[in-house]
Structures are given as structure tokens and as C-alpha cells.
XYZ file of C-alpha atoms in Angstrom:
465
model
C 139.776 152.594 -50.801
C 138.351 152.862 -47.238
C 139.854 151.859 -44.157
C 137.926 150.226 -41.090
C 138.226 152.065 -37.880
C 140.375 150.658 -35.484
C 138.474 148.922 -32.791
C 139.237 150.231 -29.145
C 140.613 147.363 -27.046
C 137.558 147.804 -24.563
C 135.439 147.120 -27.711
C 136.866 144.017 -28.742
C 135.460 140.679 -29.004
C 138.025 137.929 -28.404
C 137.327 134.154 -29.127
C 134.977 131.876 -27.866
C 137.223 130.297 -26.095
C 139.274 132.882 -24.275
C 136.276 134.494 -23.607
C 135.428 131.650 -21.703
C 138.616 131.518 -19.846
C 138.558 135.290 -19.257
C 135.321 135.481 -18.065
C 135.748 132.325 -15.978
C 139.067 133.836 -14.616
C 136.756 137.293 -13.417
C 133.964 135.340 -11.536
C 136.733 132.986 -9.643
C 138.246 136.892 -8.413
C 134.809 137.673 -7.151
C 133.444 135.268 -6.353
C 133.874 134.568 -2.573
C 133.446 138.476 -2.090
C 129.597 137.893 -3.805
C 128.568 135.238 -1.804
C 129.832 137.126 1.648
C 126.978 139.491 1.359
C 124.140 137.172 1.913
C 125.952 135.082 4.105
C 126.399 137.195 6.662
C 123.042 139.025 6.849
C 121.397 135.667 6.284
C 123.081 134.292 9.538
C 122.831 137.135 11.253
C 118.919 136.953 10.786
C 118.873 133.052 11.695
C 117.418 131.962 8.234
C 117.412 128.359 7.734
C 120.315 126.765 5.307
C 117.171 126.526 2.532
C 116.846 130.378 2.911
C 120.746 130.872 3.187
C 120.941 128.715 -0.378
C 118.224 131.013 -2.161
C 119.825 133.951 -1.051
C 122.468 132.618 -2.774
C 121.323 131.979 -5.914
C 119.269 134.900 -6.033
C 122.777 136.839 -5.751
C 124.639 135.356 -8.392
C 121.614 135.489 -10.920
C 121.606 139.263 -10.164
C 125.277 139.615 -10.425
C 125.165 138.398 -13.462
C 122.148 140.494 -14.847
C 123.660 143.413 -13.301
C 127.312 142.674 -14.886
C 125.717 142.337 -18.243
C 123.615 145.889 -18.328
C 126.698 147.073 -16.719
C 129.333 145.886 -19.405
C 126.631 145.783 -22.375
C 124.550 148.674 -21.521
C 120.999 149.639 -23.074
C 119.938 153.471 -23.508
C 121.654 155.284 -20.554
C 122.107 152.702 -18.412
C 125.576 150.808 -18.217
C 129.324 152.379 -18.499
C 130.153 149.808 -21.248
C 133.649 149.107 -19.387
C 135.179 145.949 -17.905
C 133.127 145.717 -14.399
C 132.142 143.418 -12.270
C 128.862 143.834 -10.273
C 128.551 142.631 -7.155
C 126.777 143.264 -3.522
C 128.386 146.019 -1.739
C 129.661 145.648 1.810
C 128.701 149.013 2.615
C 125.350 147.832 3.540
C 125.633 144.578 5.608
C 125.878 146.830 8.680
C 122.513 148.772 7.950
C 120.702 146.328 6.112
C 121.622 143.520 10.137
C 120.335 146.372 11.838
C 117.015 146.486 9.921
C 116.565 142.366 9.269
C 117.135 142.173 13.413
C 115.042 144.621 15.111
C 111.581 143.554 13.809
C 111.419 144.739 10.032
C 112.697 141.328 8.439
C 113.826 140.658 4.853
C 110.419 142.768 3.539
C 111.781 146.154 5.371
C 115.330 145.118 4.058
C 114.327 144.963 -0.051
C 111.700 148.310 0.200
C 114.348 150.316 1.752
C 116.935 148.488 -1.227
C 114.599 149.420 -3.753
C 113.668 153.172 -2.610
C 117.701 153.567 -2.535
C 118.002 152.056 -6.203
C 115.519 154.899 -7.303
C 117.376 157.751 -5.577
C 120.785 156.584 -7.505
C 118.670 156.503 -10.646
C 117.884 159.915 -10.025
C 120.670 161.111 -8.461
C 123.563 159.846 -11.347
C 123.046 163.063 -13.733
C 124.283 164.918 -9.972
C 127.894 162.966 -9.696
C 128.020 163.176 -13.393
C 128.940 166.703 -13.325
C 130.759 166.077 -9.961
C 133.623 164.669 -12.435
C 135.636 167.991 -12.334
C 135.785 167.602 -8.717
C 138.086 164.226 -9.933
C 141.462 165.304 -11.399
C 144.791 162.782 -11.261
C 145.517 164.537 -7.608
C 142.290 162.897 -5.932
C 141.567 159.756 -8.247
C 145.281 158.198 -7.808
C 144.519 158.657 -4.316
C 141.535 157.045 -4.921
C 142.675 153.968 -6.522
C 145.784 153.691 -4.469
C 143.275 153.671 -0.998
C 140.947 151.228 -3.056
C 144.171 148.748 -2.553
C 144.917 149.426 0.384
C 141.710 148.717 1.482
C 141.568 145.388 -0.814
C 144.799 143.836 0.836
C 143.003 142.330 4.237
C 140.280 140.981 2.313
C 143.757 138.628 0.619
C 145.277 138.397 4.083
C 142.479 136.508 5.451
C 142.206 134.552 2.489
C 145.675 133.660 2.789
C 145.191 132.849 6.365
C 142.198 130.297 5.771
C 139.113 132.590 5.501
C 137.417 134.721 8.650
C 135.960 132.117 11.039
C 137.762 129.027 9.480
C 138.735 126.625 12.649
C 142.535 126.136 11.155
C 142.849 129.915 10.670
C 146.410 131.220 10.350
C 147.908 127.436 10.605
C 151.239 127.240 8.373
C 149.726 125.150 5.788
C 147.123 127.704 4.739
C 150.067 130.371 3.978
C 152.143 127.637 2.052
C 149.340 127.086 -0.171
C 148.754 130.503 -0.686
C 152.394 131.259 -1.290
C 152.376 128.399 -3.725
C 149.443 129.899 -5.857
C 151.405 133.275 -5.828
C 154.750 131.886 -6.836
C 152.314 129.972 -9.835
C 151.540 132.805 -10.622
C 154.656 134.960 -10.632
C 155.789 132.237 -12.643
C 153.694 132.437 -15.436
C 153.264 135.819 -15.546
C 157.118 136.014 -16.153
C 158.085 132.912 -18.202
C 154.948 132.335 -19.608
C 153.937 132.903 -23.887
C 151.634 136.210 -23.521
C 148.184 134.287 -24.262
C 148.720 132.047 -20.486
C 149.902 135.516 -18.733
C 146.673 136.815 -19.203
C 145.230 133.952 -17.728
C 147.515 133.637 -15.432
C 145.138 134.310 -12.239
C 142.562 131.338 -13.470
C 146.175 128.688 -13.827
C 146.761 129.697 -10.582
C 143.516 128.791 -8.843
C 143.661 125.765 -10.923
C 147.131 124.666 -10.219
C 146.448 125.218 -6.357
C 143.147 123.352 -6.791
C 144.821 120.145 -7.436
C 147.055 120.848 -4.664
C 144.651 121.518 -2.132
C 142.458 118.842 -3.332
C 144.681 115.440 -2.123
C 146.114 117.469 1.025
C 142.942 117.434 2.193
C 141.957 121.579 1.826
C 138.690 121.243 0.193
C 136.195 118.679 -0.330
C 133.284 119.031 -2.515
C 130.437 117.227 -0.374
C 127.952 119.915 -0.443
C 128.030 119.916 -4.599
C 126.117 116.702 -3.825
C 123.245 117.978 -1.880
C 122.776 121.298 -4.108
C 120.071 121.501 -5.819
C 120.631 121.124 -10.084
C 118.281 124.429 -10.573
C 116.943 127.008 -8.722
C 114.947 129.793 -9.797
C 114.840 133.551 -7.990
C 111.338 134.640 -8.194
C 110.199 138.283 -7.105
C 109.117 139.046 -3.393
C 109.845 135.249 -2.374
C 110.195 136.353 1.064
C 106.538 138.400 0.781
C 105.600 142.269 -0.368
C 108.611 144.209 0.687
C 107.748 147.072 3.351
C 108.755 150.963 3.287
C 110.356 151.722 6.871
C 110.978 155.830 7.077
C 114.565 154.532 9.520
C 115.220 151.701 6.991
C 114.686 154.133 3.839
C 116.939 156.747 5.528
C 119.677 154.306 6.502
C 119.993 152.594 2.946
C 119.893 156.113 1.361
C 123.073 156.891 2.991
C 124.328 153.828 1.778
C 123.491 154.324 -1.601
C 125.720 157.520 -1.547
C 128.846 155.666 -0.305
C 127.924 153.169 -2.889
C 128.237 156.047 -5.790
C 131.389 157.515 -4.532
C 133.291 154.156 -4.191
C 131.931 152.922 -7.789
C 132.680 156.563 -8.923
C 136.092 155.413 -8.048
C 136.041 151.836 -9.441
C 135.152 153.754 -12.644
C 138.131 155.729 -12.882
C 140.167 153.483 -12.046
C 139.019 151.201 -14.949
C 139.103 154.025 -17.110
C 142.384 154.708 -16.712
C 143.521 150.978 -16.675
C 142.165 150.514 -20.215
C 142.935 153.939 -21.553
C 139.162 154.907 -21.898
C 138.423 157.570 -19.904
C 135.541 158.408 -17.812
C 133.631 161.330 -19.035
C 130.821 162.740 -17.222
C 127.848 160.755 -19.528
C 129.412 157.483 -19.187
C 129.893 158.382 -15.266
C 126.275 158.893 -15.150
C 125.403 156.053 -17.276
C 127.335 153.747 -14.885
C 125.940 155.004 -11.491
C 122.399 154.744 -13.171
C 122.806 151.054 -14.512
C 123.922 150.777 -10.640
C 120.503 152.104 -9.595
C 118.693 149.926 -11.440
C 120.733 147.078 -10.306
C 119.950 147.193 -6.782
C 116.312 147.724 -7.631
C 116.439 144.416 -9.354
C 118.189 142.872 -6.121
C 114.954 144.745 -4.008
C 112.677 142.257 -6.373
C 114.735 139.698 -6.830
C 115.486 139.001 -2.874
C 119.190 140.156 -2.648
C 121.020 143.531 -2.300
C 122.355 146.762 -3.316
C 124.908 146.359 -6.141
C 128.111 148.061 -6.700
C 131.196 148.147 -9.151
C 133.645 145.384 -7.552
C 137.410 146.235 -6.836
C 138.696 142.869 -6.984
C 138.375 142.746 -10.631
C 139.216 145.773 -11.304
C 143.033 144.389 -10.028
C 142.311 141.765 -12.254
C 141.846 144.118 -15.535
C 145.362 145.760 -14.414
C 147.394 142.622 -14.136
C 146.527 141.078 -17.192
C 145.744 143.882 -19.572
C 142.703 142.190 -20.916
C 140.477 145.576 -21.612
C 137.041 143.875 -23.355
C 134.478 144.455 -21.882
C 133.061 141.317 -23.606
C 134.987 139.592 -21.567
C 133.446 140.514 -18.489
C 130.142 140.151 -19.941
C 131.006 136.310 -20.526
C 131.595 136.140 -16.746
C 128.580 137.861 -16.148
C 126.490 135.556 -18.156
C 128.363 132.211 -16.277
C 127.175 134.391 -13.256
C 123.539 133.713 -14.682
C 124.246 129.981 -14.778
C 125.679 129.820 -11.292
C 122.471 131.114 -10.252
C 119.995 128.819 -12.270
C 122.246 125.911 -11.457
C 123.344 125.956 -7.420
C 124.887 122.500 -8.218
C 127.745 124.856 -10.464
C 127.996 127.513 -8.225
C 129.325 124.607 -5.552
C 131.449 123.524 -7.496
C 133.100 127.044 -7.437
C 132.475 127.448 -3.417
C 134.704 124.526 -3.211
C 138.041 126.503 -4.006
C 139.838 126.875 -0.608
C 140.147 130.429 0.756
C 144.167 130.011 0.677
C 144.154 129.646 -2.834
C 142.376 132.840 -3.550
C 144.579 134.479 -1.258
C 147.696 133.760 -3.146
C 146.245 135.394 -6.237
C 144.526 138.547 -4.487
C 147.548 139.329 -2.843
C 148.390 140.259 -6.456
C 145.369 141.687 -7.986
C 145.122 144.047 -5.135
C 148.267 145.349 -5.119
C 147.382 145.662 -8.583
C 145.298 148.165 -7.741
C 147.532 149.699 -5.671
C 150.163 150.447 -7.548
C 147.902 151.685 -10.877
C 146.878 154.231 -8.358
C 150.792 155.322 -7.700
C 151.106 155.339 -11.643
C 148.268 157.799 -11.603
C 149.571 159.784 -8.928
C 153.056 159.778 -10.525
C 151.506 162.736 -13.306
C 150.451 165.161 -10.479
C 153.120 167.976 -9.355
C 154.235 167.853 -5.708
C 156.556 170.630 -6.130
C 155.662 173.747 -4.104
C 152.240 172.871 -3.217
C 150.261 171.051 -0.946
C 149.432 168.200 -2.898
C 151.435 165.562 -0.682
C 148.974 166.732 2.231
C 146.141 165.489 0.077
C 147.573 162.927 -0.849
C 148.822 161.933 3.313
C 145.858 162.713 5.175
C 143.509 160.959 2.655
C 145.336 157.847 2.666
C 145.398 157.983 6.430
C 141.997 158.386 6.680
C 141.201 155.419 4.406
C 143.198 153.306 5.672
C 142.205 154.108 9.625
C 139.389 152.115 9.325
C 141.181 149.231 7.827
C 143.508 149.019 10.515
C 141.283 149.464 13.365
C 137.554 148.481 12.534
C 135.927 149.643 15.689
C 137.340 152.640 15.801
C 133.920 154.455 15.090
C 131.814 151.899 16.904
C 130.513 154.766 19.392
C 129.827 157.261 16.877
C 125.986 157.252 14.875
C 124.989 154.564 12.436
C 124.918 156.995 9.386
C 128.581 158.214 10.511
C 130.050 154.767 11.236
C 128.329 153.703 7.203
C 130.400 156.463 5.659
C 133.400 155.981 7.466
C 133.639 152.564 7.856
C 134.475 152.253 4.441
C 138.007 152.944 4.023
C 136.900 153.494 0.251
C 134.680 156.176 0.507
C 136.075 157.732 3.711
C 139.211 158.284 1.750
C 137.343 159.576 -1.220
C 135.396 162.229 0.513
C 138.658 163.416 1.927
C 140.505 163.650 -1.255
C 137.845 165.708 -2.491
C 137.401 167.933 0.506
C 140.885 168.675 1.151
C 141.594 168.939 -3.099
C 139.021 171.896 -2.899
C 140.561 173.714 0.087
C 144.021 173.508 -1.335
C 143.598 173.799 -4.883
C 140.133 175.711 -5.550
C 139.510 178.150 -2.529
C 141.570 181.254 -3.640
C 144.578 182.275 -2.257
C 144.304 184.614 0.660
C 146.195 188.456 0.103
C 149.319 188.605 1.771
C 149.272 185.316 2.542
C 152.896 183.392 2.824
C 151.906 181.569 -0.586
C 151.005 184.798 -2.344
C 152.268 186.153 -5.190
C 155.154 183.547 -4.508
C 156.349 181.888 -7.613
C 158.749 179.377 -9.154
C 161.189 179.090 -11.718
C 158.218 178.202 -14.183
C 156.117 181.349 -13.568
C 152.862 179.230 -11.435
C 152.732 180.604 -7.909
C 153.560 178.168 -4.972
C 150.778 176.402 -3.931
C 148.497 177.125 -6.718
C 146.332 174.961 -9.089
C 147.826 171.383 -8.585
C 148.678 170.106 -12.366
C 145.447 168.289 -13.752
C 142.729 170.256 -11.343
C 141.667 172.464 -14.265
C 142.840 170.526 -17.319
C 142.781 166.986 -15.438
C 142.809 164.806 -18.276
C 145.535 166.819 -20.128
C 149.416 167.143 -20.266
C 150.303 170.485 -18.861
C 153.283 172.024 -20.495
């Protein structure tokens, strides 16, 4: 009699009706994070609020679309994992720059959509880059990823950058309160409300913030009930050699930090990232941002928050994150919905990203927990990366004199971290061994010379015995 395959838990299709709280539960994580992106270049460009709304919208429907081919996939395009999409911060910086000194919103989608092409092309390239990822460099990775994540939930917790009552007390006991909900459930709770547990917790400190006065949803009155993104609304995008240059640069930051998203996922849900799917995921991102290029909004990228979110509550489907990529879709169509969600106080996210990025965090300390430290140099890697990632985190302007191309790469603890991973993994681990050097020929009980091959650099998805 035949037997069924088992279904991989990524593959799964849960209920209506958790899909709908899963999904919901993923574009609450992200949301704020989305809507930064426009925000901020919109106001730095002086657009009017009707502008600043349309931006908006024409994020989220894209977010959506792009979460969808992302999580679905079609052809080659798509990793077919649990990711969010969103605008990547990587390119507020450039994409100011350009918006402010004459080219506009035109010079800002042709140089988006001439960077969307080159990751199209450019995805088969990190594809094979893959060896170049063994446990040594993608723990670090994931654990810098974290890192990097945990300010974003500090200034949540604090009231949100630019708030007038940020840091006051009552911000941080609301916060608090929505991570003790949490802790709560996730501990005493039946399994089913643990892996909602971040979407009770936004809920829960909803209704608190609500009658103490946090929130108030005035502006879900004066949004509009649809709205509808059509191409070039802001006129014929332009192709500016300086703008072109700038976004390319961006679009390679982009790739690394989504090449570490991947992972990260991969690992997470037990599927792992093989150079195809790699390339299948970095092309879907191309195409993405080519779509925000028409569609007036912005490069996309993989989005760490959720991938915290995958982590702490073990739901692996990728259906599920299509269902919040499709509510995505709505939010765009229908403003009046999407400010509804802007209405959640910034403490109450806080409280729950606090956990979802340490989430991240520690999966990358799991990961690292499989790699060999003994006689090597591995903890270097694993030190100076870290530092490096996290420099920028902990002192923003500290490349503020140096080029705009330098201060893109580096300014992003992500991707400065990566790069050094990688870099100092290839030193240590791949250049050979100098004769007569103090490592040389010296060996350990188990035969493998000191300082050699760290364990996973040649067989990184294996168990070495």
C-alpha cells in the first residue's frame, strides 16, 4: 500500500484561521520598520502629507507582492521560505542624497530600477559564493543580525525616535508589560497561543495603551478607504550615472545582508540554503525592487524582524507568511486598514522586539555552538567581526567623514560584519599555512593541525567526526 510523503514543516498549510493569526502576527513585527522607509525620505524631500500617504500605500502593496513571489515563488524567482519583504534601510542615506540635490523622486526610482536589474543578474554570482558561508561565518552572521536588531526595540521601548515623551517611565512600563505578556504565555500557555504569543501581546498592550491615553486612532478617520499605486505617479523615472552608481552599491549590501537573513531562516526551520534556492531568493529580490522603481517606492530586502519571529514561535510555513503578505496587499488598497495598524504605540512593539531580536541573537550562538574553537583562530573571527558590526551600532557617525559608498557599506552593522566574517574566514581558514610557521605541522590529540580548516569550512553543512 503506498505511503504519502511527509510534508516538510516549511511546506505546510495550516488553517484558515491560524493562518490568519500567523500572518497577522508577521505584518504587526514589521510593520513600523516598512513604513520608516518612506517616511523618512519623504520628509526629508518636503513632500506634502498627500505624497507622504501614497508613498505609503505604494510600500505596503509592494511588500506584499514582494512577500508573496518571495514565499510562493514562480520559475527561479523566490526562496520559498518564511520571509518577510520589506524596504531596506541601507538605502535611505543614498536614495536623501539623490531626492535633495536636484534629481527628485524620478532620479530616485531609475537608479532603484537599474539596481533591481544588476541583482537579477548578479544572484547566479552569490549563489556559488555559498561555500564562502560555513557555521564559522553564518552564526556570526545571525548573531550580529541581533545585535544590530536590539536598538531598533530600545527605541521602541523608549516611545519611538522623535516622539515628544521619549524615554518617560510610562513608555518602558508599557513595554515591560507587553514583554512580561508575553513571557507569560510563552511559558504557561497551551502550545497553539505560544505561537501566537507575539500578536496576544500587542493585543493585550493595545487595550492598555488605549484608556491610558498612548494611542488614539484620529487619523484612521481622515484615511482614505482605497488607494491605488499606479506606475511612474511621480513622472518617467530618470537614469543619473552618480544615482545609478550609488544605488548599485546598495544593492550589494542589500544581497549580503538578505544572504544572511536566508541562512538564518534556513537554519531556523531546518531547510537549508543551497546555492539554487540562494540564487532564487536574491533574484525574486531583484525583481522586487524593480517593481518598487515602477510602483513609486524602494529597494526591497529580506526583513530581520521576522526572521526573530520564525525562531520564537517555531511556526516554519511559509504559507504563513504568504497570508501576511497578502494582508500586506490589503493594507495597501485600503489606507483606512493600514491606520488602523499605525495606531499601535511604539512601546508596545518594543516589549515584543526586545524578544524577537534576541531571538535572533541567540539562534546565531546555537549556530556558532557546532564550530571548533579549539586550537585555531576561529574566536578571532568570530571577535573582530562582531566588533565591527556592532561599531556602527554603537556609534552611528563614526564614518560620517569617510566617502558615501564607504559610509553605505559600513554603516550597516549587518553587512559590515558580514564582509568581515568572510574576509577574515578566508585568511584564517583557506590561505595555506606558511612553512615553518609556529602553526605548522603542529597537531592535536585528534591528528588536525592547530589552526587548520575550522570544522564546517569544507564540509559546512555536515557533522565532522
Amino acid at each position: 500500500m503506498a505511503t504519502t510523503a511527509p510534508v516538510h514543516p516549511v511546506d505546510e498549510v495550516p488553517p484558515v484561521r491560524q493562518l490568519a493569526a500567523f500572518g497577522l502576527q508577521h505584518v504587526l513585527a514589521m510593520y513600523a520598520g516598512a513604513v520608516a522607509v518612506p517616511l523618512i525620505v519623504g520628509g526629508a524631500m518636503k513632500l506634502s502629507p498627500a505624497d507622504l500617504a501614497y508613498l505609503i500605500t505604494a510600500d505596503l502593496l509592494v511588500c506584499g507582492i514582494a512577500t508573496l513571489i518571495q514565499c510562493i515563488g514562480f520559475w527561479r524567482f523566490g526562496v520559498r521560505l518564511p520571509i518577510m519583504q520589506g524596504c531596506t534601510f541601507a538605502a535611505v542615506s543614498p536614495m536623501v542624497l539623490i531626492g535633495t540635490t536636484g534629481g527628485g523622486l524620478p532620479a530616485i526610482y531609475g537608479s532603484v530600477i537599474v539596481a533591481g536589474l544588476a541583482i537579477v543578474l548578479l544572484a547566479p554570482v552569490f549563489g556559488r559564493l555559498l561555500r564562502f558561508f560555513p557555521p564559522l561565518v553564518t552564526g556570526t552572521v545571525i548573531l550580529i543580525i541581533g545585535i544590530s536588531l536590539l536598538p531598533v526595540a530600545g527605541n521602541w521601548v523608549a516611545g519611538g525616535v522623535g516622539s515628544a515623551d521619549f524615554g518617560e517611565p510610562k513608555n518602558v512600563a508599557l513595554a515591560a508589560f507587553v514583554l512580561v505578556v508575553v513571557l507569560g504565555v510563552q511559558r504557561f500557555a497551551p502550545a497553539f497561543l505560544s505561537r501566537v504569543v507575539v500578536l496576544i501581546g500587542i493585543v493585550v498592550g493595545l487595550a492598555v495603551a488605549v484608556p491610558f491615553g498612548f494611542t488614539d486612532f484620529d487619523g484612521v478617520g481622515d484615511a482614505d478607504w482605497v488607494g491605488i499605486s499606479t506606475p511612474f505617479h511621480f513622472g518617467a523615472p530618470t537614469f543619473e550615472a552618480s544615482a545609478i552608481i550609488s544605488m548599485l552599491v546598495v544593492a550589494l549590501v542589500t544581497m549580503t545582508e538578505t544572504t544572511g537573513d536566508f541562512i538564518a531562516v534556513g537554519e531556523m526551520t531546518d531547510r537549508k540554503i543551497d546555492p539554487r534556492s540562494l540564487s532564487d531568493g536574491l533574484r525574486a529580490d531583484g525583481l522586487s525592487t524593480v517593481l518598487g522603481g515602477v510602483f513609486n517606492t524602494f529597494p526591497y530586502t529580506a526583513y530581520a524582524q521576522n526572521v526573530g519571529l520564525v525562531g520564537m514561535t517555531r511556526v516554519r510555513s511559509r504559507w504563513v507568511v504568504a497570508a501576511a503578505g497578502g494582508i500586506l496587499v490589503l493594507l495597501g488598497l485600503l489606507p483606512k486598514l493600514g491606520a488602523v495598524v499605525a495606531a499601535i504605540p511604539a512601546p508596545v512593539l518594543g516589549g515584543a522586539g526586545l524578544v524577537m531580536f534576541g531571538t535572533v541573537a541567540a539562534s546565531g550562538l546555537r549556530t556558532l555552538a557546532q564550530v571548533d574553537f579549539k586550537g585555531n583562530n576561529n574566536l578571532t573571527v568570530v571577535a573582530v567581526s562582531v566588533a565591527m558590526g556592532v561599531l556602527p551600532v554603537g556609534v552611528p557617525t563614526i564614518y560620517e567623514k569617510f566617502p558615501d559608498w564607504f559610509q553605505t557599506v559600513m554603516n550597516s552593522g549587518i553587512s559590515a560584519g558580514c564582509l568581515t566574517a568572510i574576509a577574515l574566514n578566508l585568511l584564517f581558514n583557506h590561505l595555506p599555512t606558511k612553512a615553518g610557521s609556529a602553526d605548522a605541522g603542529v597537531t592535536e590529540a585528534d591528528g588536525l593541525p592547530a589552526g587548520g580548516v575550522e570544522e564546517g569550512v569544507q564540509k559546512p553543512r555536515e557533522e565532522v567526526v
